[in-house]
Coordinates of C-alpha atoms in Angstrom, one line a residue:
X1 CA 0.0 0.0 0.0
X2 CA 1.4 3.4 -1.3
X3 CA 2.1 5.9 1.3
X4 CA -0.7 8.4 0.0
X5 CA -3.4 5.5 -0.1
X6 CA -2.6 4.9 3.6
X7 CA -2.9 7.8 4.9
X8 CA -6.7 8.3 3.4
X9 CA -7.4 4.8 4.6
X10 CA -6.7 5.8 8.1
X11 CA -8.4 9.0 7.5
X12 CA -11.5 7.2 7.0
X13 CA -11.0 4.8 9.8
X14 CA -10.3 7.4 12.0
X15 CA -14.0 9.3 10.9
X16 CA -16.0 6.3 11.6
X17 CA -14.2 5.2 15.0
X18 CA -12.2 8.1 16.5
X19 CA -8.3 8.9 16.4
X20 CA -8.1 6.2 19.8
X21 CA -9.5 3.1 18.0
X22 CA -6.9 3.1 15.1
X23 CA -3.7 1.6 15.6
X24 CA -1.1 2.2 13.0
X25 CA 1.8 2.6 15.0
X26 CA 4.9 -0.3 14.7
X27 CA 5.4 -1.3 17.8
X28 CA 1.7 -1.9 18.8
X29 CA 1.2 -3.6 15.3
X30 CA 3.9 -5.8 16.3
X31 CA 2.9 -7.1 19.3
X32 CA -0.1 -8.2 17.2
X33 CA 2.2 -10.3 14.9
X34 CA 3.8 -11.3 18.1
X35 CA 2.7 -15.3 18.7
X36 CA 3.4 -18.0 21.0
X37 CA 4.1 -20.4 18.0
X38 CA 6.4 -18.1 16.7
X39 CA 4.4 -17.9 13.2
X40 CA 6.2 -15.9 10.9
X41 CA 4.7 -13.2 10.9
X42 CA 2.3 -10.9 7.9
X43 CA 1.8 -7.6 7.2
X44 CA -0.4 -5.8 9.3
X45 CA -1.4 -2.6 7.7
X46 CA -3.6 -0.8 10.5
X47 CA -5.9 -2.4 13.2
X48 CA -9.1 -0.9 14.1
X49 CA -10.9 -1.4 17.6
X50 CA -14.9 -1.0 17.0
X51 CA -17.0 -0.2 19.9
X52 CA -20.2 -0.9 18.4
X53 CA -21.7 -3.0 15.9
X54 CA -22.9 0.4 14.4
X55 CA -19.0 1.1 14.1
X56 CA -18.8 -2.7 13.1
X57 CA -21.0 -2.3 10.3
X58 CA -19.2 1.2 9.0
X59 CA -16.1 -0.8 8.5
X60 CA -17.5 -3.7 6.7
X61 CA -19.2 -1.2 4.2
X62 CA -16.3 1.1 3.7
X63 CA -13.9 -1.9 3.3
X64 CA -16.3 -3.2 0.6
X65 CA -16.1 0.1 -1.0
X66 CA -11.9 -0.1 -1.2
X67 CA -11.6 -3.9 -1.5
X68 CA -9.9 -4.4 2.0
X69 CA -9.6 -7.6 3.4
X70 CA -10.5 -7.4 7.5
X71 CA -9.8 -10.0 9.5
X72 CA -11.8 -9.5 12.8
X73 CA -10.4 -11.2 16.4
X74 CA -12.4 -11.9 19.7
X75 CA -9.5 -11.4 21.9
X76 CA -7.0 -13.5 19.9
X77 CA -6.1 -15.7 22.5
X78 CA -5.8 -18.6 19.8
X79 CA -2.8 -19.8 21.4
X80 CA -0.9 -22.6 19.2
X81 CA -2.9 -21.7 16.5
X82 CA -2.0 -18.8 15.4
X83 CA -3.0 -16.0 18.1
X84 CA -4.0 -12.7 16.6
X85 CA -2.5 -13.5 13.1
X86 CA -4.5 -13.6 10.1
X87 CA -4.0 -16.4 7.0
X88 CA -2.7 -14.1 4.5
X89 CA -0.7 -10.5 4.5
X90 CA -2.3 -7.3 3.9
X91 CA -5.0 -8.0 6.2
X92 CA -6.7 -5.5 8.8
X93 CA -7.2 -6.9 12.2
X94 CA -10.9 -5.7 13.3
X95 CA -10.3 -5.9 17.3
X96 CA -13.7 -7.1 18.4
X97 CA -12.6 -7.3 22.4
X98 CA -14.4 -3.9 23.1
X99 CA -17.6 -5.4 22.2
X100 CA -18.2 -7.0 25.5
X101 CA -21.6 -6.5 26.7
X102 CA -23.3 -9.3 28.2
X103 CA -27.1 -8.2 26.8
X104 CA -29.1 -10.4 29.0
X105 CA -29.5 -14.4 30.9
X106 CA -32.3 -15.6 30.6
X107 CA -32.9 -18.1 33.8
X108 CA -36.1 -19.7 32.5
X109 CA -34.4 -20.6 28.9
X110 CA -30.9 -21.0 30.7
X111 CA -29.0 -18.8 27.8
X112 CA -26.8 -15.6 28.2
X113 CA -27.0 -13.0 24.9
X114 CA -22.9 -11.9 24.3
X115 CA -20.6 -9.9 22.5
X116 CA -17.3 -11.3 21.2
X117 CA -15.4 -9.1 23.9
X118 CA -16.9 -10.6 26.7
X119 CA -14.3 -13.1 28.4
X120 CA -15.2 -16.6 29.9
X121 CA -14.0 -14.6 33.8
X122 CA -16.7 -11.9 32.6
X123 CA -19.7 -14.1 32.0
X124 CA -18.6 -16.4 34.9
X125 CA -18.3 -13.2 37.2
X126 CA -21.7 -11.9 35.8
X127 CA -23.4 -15.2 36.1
X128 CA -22.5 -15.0 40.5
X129 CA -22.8 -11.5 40.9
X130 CA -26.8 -11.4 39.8
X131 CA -27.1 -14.8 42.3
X132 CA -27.7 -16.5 38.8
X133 CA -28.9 -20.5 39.2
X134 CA -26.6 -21.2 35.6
X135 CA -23.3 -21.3 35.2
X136 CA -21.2 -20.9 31.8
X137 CA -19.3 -24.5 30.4
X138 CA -15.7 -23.2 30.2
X139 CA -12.9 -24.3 28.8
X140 CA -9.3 -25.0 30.3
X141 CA -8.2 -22.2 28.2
X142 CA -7.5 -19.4 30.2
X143 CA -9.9 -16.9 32.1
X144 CA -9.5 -14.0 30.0
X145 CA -10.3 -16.0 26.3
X146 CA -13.7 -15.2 24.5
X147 CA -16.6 -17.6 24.8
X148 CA -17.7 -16.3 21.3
X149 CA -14.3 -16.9 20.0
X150 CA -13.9 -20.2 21.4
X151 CA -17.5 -21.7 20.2
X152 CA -17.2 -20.4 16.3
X153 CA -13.8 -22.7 17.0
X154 CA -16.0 -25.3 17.9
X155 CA -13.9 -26.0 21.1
X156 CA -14.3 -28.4 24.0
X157 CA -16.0 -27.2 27.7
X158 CA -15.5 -28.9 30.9
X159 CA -19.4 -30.0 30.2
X160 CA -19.5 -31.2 26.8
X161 CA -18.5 -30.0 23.3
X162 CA -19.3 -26.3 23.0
X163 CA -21.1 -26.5 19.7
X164 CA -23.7 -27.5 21.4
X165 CA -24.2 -24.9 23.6
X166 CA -25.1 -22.4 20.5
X167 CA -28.6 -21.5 20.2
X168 CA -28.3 -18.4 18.0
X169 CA -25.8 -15.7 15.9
X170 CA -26.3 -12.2 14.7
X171 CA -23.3 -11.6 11.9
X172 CA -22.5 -9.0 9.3
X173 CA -22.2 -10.2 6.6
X174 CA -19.5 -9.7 4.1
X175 CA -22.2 -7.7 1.6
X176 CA -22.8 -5.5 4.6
X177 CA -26.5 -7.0 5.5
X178 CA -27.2 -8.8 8.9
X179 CA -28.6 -11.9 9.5
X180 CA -30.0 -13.4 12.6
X181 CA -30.6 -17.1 13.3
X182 CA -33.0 -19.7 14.4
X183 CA -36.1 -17.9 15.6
X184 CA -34.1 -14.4 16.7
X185 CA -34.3 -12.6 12.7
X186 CA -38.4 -12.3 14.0
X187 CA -37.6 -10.5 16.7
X188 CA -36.4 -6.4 17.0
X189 CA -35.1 -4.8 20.1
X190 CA -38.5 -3.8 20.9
X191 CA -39.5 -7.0 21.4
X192 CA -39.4 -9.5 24.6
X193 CA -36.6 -11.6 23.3
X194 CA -37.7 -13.9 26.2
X195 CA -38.4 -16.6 23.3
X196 CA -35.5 -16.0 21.4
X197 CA -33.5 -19.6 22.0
X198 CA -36.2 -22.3 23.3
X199 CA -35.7 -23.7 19.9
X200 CA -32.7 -22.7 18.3
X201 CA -33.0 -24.3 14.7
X202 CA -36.1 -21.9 13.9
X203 CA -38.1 -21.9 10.3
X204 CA -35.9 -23.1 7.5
X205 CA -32.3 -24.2 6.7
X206 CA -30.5 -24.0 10.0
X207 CA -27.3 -21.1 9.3
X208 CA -26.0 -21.7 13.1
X209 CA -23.2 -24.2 11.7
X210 CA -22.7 -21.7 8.6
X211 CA -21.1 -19.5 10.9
X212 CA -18.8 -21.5 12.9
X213 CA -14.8 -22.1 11.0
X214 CA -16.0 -20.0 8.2
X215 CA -15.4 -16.3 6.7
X216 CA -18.6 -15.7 6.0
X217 CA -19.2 -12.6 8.2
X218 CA -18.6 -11.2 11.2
X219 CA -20.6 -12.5 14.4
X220 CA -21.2 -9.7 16.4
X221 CA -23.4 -11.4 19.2
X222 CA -24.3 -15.2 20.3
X223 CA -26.5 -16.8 22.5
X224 CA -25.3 -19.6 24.3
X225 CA -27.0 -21.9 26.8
X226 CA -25.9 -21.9 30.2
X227 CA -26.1 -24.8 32.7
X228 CA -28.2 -25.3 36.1
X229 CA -25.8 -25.0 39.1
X230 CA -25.6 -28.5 40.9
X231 CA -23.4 -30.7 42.9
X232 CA -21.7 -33.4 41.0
X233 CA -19.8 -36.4 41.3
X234 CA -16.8 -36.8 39.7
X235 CA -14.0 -40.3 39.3
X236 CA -10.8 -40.4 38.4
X237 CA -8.1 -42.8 38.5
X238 CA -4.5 -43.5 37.5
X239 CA -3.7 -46.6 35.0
X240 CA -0.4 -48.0 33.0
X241 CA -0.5 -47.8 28.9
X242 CA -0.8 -51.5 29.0
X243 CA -4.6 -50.7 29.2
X244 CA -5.1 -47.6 27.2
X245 CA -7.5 -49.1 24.5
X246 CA -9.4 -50.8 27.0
X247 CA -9.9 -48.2 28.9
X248 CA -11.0 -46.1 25.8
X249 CA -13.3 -48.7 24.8
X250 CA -14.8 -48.9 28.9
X251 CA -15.3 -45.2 28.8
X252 CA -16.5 -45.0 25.2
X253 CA -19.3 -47.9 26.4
X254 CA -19.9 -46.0 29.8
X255 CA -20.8 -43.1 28.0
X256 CA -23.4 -44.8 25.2
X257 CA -25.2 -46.2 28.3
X258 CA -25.1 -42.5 29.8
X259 CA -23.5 -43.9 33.0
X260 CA -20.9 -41.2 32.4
X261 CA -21.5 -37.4 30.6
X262 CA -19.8 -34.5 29.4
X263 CA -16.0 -34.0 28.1
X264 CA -14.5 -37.3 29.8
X265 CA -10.7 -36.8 29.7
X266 CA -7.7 -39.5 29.3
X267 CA -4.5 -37.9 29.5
X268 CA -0.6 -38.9 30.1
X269 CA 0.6 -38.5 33.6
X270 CA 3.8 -37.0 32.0
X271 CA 1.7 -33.9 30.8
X272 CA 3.2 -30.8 32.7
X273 CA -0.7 -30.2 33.7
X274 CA -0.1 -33.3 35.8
X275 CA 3.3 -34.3 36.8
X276 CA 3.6 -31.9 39.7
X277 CA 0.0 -33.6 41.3
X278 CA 1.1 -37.1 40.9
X279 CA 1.9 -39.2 44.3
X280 CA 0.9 -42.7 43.0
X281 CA 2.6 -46.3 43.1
X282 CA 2.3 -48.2 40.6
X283 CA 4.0 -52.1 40.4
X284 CA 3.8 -51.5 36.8
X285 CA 6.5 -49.6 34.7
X286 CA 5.4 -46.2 33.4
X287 CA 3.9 -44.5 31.7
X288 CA 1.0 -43.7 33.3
X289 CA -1.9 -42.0 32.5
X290 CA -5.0 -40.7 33.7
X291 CA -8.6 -40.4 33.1
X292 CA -11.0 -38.0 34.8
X293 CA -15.3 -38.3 34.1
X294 CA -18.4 -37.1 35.4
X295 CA -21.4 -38.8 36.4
X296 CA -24.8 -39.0 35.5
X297 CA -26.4 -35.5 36.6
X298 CA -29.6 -37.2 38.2
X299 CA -29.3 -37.4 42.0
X300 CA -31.0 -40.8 42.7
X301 CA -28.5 -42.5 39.4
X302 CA -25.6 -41.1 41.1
X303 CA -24.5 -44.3 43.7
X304 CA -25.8 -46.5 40.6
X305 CA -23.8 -44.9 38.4
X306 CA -20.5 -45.1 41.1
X307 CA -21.3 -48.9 41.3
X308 CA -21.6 -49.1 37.2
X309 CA -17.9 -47.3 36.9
X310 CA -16.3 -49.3 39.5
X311 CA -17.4 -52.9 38.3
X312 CA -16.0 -51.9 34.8
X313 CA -13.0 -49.8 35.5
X314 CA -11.6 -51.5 38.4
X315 CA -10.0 -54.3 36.4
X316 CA -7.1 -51.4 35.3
X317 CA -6.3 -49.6 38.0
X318 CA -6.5 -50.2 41.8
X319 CA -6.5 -46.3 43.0
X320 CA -9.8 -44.9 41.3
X321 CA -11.5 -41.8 43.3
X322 CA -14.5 -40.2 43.6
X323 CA -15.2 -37.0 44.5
X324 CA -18.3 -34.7 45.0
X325 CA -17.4 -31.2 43.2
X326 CA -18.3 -29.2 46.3
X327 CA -16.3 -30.8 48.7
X328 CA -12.8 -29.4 49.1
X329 CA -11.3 -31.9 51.6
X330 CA -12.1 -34.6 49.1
X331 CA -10.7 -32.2 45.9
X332 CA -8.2 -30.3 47.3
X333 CA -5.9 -33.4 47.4
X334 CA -4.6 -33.4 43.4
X335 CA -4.7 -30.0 42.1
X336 CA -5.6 -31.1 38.7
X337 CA -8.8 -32.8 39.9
X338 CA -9.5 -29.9 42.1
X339 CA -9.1 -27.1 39.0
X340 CA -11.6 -29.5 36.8
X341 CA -14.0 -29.4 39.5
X342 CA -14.0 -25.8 39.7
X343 CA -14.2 -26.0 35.8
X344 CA -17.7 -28.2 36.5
X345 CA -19.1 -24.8 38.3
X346 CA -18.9 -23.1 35.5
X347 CA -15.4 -21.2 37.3
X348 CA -12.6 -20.4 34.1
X349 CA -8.6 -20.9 35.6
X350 CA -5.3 -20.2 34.3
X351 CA -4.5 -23.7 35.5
X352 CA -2.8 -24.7 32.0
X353 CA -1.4 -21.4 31.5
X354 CA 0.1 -22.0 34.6
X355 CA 1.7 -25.2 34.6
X356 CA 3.8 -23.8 31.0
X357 CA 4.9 -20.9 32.7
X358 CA 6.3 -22.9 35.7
X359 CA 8.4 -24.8 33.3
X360 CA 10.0 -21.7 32.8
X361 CA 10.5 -20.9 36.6
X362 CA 8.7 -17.6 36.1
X363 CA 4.9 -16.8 37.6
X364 CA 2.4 -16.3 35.0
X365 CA 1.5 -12.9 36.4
X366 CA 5.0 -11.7 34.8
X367 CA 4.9 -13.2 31.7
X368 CA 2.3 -12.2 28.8
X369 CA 1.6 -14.9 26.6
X370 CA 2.5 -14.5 23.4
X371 CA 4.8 -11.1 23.6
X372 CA 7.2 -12.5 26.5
X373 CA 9.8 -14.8 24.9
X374 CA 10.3 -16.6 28.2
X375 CA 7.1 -18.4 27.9
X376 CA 7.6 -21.6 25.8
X377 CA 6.7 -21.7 22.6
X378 CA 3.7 -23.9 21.4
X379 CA 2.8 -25.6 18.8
X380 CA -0.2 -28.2 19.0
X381 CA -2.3 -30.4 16.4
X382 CA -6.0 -30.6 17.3
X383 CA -7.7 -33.9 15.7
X384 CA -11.4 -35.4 15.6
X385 CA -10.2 -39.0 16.3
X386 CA -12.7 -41.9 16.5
X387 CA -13.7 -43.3 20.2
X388 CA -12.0 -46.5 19.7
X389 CA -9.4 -47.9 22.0
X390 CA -7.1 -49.6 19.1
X391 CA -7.5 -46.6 16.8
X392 CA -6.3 -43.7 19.2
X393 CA -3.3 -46.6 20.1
X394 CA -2.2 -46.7 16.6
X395 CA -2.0 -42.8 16.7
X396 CA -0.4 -42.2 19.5
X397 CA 2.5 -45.0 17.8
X398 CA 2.7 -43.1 14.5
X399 CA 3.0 -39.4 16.4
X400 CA 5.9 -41.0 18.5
X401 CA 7.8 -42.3 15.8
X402 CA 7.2 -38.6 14.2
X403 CA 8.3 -36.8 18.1
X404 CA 11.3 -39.6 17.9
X405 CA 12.3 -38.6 14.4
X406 CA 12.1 -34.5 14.3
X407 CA 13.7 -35.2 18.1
X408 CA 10.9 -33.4 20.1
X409 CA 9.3 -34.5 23.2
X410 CA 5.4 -34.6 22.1
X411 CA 2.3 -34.7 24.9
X412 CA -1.1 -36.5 24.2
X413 CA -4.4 -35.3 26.1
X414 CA -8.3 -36.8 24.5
X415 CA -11.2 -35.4 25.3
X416 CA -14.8 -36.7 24.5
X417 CA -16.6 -34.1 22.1
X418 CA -19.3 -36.7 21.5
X419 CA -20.5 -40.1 21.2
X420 CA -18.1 -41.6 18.5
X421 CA -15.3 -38.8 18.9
X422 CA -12.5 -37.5 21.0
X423 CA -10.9 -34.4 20.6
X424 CA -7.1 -35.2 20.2
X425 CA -4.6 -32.7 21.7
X426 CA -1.1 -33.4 20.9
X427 CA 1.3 -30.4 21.5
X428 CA 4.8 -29.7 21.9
X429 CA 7.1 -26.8 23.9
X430 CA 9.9 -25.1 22.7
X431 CA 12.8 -22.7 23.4
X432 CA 11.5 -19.4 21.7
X433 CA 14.9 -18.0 21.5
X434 CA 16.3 -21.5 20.1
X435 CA 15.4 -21.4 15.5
X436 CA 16.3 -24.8 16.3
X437 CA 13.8 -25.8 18.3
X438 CA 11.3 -23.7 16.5
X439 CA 12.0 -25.6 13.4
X440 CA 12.1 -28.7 15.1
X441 CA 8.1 -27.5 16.7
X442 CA 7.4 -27.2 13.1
X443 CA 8.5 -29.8 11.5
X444 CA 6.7 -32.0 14.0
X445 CA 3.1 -30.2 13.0
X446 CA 3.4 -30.1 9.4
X447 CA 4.7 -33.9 9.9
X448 CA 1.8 -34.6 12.6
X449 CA -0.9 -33.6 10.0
X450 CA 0.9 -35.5 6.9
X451 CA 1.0 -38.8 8.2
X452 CA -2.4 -38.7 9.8
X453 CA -4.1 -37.9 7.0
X454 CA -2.5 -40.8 5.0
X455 CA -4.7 -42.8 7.8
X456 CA -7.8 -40.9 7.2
X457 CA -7.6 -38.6 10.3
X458 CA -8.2 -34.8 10.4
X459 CA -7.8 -31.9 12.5
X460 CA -11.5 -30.5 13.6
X461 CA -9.5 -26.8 14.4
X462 CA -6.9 -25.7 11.9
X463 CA -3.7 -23.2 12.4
X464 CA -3.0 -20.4 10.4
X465 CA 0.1 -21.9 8.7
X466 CA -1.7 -25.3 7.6
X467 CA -5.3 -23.6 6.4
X468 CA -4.1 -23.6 2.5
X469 CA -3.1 -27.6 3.0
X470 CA -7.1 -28.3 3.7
X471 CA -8.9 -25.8 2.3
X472 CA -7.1 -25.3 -1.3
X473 CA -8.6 -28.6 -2.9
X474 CA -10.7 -27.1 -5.8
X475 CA -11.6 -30.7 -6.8
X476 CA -13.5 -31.3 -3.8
X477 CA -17.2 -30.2 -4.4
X478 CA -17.2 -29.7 -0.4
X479 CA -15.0 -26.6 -0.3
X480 CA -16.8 -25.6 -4.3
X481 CA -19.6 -25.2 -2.4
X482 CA -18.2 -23.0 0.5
X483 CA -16.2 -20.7 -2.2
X484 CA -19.5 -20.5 -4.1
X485 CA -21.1 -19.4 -0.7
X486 CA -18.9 -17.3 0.2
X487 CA -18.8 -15.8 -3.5
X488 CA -22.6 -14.9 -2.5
X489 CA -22.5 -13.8 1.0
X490 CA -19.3 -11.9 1.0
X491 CA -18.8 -11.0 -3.1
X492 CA -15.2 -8.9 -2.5
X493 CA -13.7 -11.4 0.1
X494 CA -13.2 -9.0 2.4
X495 CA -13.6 -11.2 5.7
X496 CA -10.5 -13.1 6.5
X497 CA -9.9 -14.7 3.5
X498 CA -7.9 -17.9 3.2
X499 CA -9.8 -19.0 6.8
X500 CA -11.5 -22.2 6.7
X501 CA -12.0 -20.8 2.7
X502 CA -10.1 -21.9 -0.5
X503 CA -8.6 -18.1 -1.8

């Protein structure tokens, strides 16, 4: 961009939002490019910070009218996948994280109305301070990350898979109009929106997926359904790899008979989440791992359910727990198992965030995530993986001999995101200072998502730096369709292009 074009494009911004909300100076721009992944990074040309959707909508209409690509963040906390980086240079970052109203909760309907800004610590905080009966399903991802952010990811809650909890979107559209769905497009702001989300799917196609890993617009506010506050009763247990796909299979089998719920979690014990809680025995030679699940919700299923889980885990391990959520002498004990059963109230942590920064030997409270390069880097592939015990085996084997090849030492975390799949974590840590390592961080995810695939298994998120590997398959009449959708909905390609789109 010529010097003289610049300076009328930040003229313009600068009409719509105010001298304060555009950012074209270097060093703030490159703390933007700045990334825990160490990404290299693209041109940032300016970054506007919208306080309204009234602002939000100036922006999309003016950047139709000069063909410039925006590419709008929540908070850009995506964190091993990019952060606050777009997919291609040249883009302008949209800032969404003063948006952060929380419109209304509804108790009757159990849903909160939410801007993009507003952080899971935000909603949480809200949720307590009006004596609220819900609480929000959080994610292990940090206390200050967007729920709407996280849940057009499609991420995983302490509860269940977070799809699930969306009930309705308004987005701008890449054409400039707005679209509301479900029921909500009957309804103005005169209306009681009381109604708006008993039955999210509405009259007609339902657009709620549309909207979630696509460029289609810009969401501007969600409604997501909250959960009823109640005690709950928790297991977990230690167990040697011996009986990993057993245990997979028990778990998988628990959770069809809906003796178990929610986001069931089998991890390694050599995970820096949970090496510093560890105080088992174990006859057996490591590793170890551990699973964590919840219970069936109903009161008067709960001892069955206990019973159920103990008959059919019991032949792996000799030291499975149980624990009510609410009692802290019973919690307290393992400090992973006492952060997940804070996560089960609906209460965000740092926890994770945490634990890397300890490797370090510095307190998170110093260190900022992606700008500080004493926090490890991170790199991490994020797979839909079928809720079979021999399956997930034979993929921790092949990412091994990967870790063992590129000479990186690779972690493995699954969590249940439904009745046939797992979410697959697998992520490494690097020195940020060290191109060595970085490459090495690299190699390892480019090589992660190669082999994998030659198995027929995907990533269900996607980093910046390996969108164009999925998405640019013109043959495939799946992503013809999205281009021809997108070619519809957003005609000059002005939102985010190259995300979750062929270019």
């Amino acid at each position: 961009m010529n010097e003289n074009k610049r300076k009328h494009s930040y003229d313009i911004w600068k009409s719509i939002l105010g001298e304060h909300s555009v950012i074209a100076a270097g060093n703030i721009i490159e703390q933007y490019q700045s990334n825990i992944t160490e990404y290299h990074s693209r041109h940032i040309p300016i970054i506007l910070r919208p306080t309204s959707s009234e602002q939000l909508l100036d922006i999309v209409k003016v950047a139709n009218q000069y063909r410039t690509p925006l590419y709008p963040i929540s908070t850009g906390k995506n964190w091993g996948l990019g952060s606050r980086l777009p997919v291609i240079s040249e883009c302008t970052i949209v800032d969404l994280s003063q948006l952060n109203s929380i419109i209304a909760v509804n108790e009757r309907f159990r849903y909160a109305i939410i801007e993009p800004g507003v952080t899971q610590k935000q909603l949480s905080d809200h949720l307590r301070a009006i004596g609220s009966s819900l609480i929000l399903n959080v994610t292990g991802s940090g206390e200050d990350t967007s729920v709407i952010g996280n849940v057009l990811e499609r991420g995983v809650g302490a509860l269940d898979h977070r799809i699930r909890d969306l009930l309705g979107m308004e987005v701008i559209l890449g054409n400039g109009n707005i679209v509301r769905t479900g029921y909500w497009h009957f309804y103005n702001e005169s209306n009681d929106n009381s109604h708006v989300a008993y039955y999210p799917y509405g009259i007609g196609p339902d657009l709620n997926g549309l909207f979630t890993q696509s460029n289609l617009g810009i969401v501007t506010k969600i409604i997501i359904r909250l959960v009823k506050y109640q005690s709950r009763t928790g297991a977990y247990f230690f167990f040697p790899e011996k009986h990993l796909a057993s245990v997979i299979d028990t778990l998988h089998s628990l959770r069809e008979e809906q003796v178990i719920v929610g986001s069931h979690i089998v991890t390694e014990v050599k995970d820096p989440r949970t090496v510093e809680t560890v105080t088992v025995d174990f006859s057996q030679p490591t590793p170890l791992w551990f699973s964590s699940m919840m219970m069936s919700r109903c009161n008067a299923m709960r001892s069955v359910a206990m019973k159920e889980v103990e008959n059919q885990l019991c032949k792996f391990t000799t030291q499975l727990h149980f624990f009510d959520t609410t009692d802290p002498d019973q919690i307290f004990k393992n400090d992973y198992v006492r952060i997940m059963a804070q996560m089960m109230h609906g209460i965000p942590t740092n926890y994770s965030l945490e634990t890397m920064a300890k490797m370090t030997r510095h307190s998170l409270t110093k260190l900022n995530i992606d700008l500080d390069p004493q926090m490890p880097g991170f790199v991490c592939a994020l797979l839909a993986i079928p809720f079979a015990g021999e399956q997930i085996v034979e993929i921790i084997s092949q990412v091994r001999t990967i870790s063992r090849m590129v000479d990186i030492d690779s972690y493995f975390n699954f969590v249940a995101i439904g009745d046939t799949a797992m979410e697959g974590f697998f992520r490494v840590f690097f020195d940020r200072s060290d191109e060595g390592q970085i490459a090495k961080a690299h190699r390892w995810n480019e090589q992660v998502y190669q082999k994998l695939e030659t198995i027929g298994i995907y990533p269900y998120r996607v980093n910046i730096e390996h969108m164009h590997h999925f998405v640019e398959r013109r043959q495939d009449t799946f992503w013809q369709l999205v281009r021809d959708i997108k070619g519809t909905l957003d005609p000059n390609d002005i939102i985010a292009p190259g995300r979750y789109a062929p270019l």
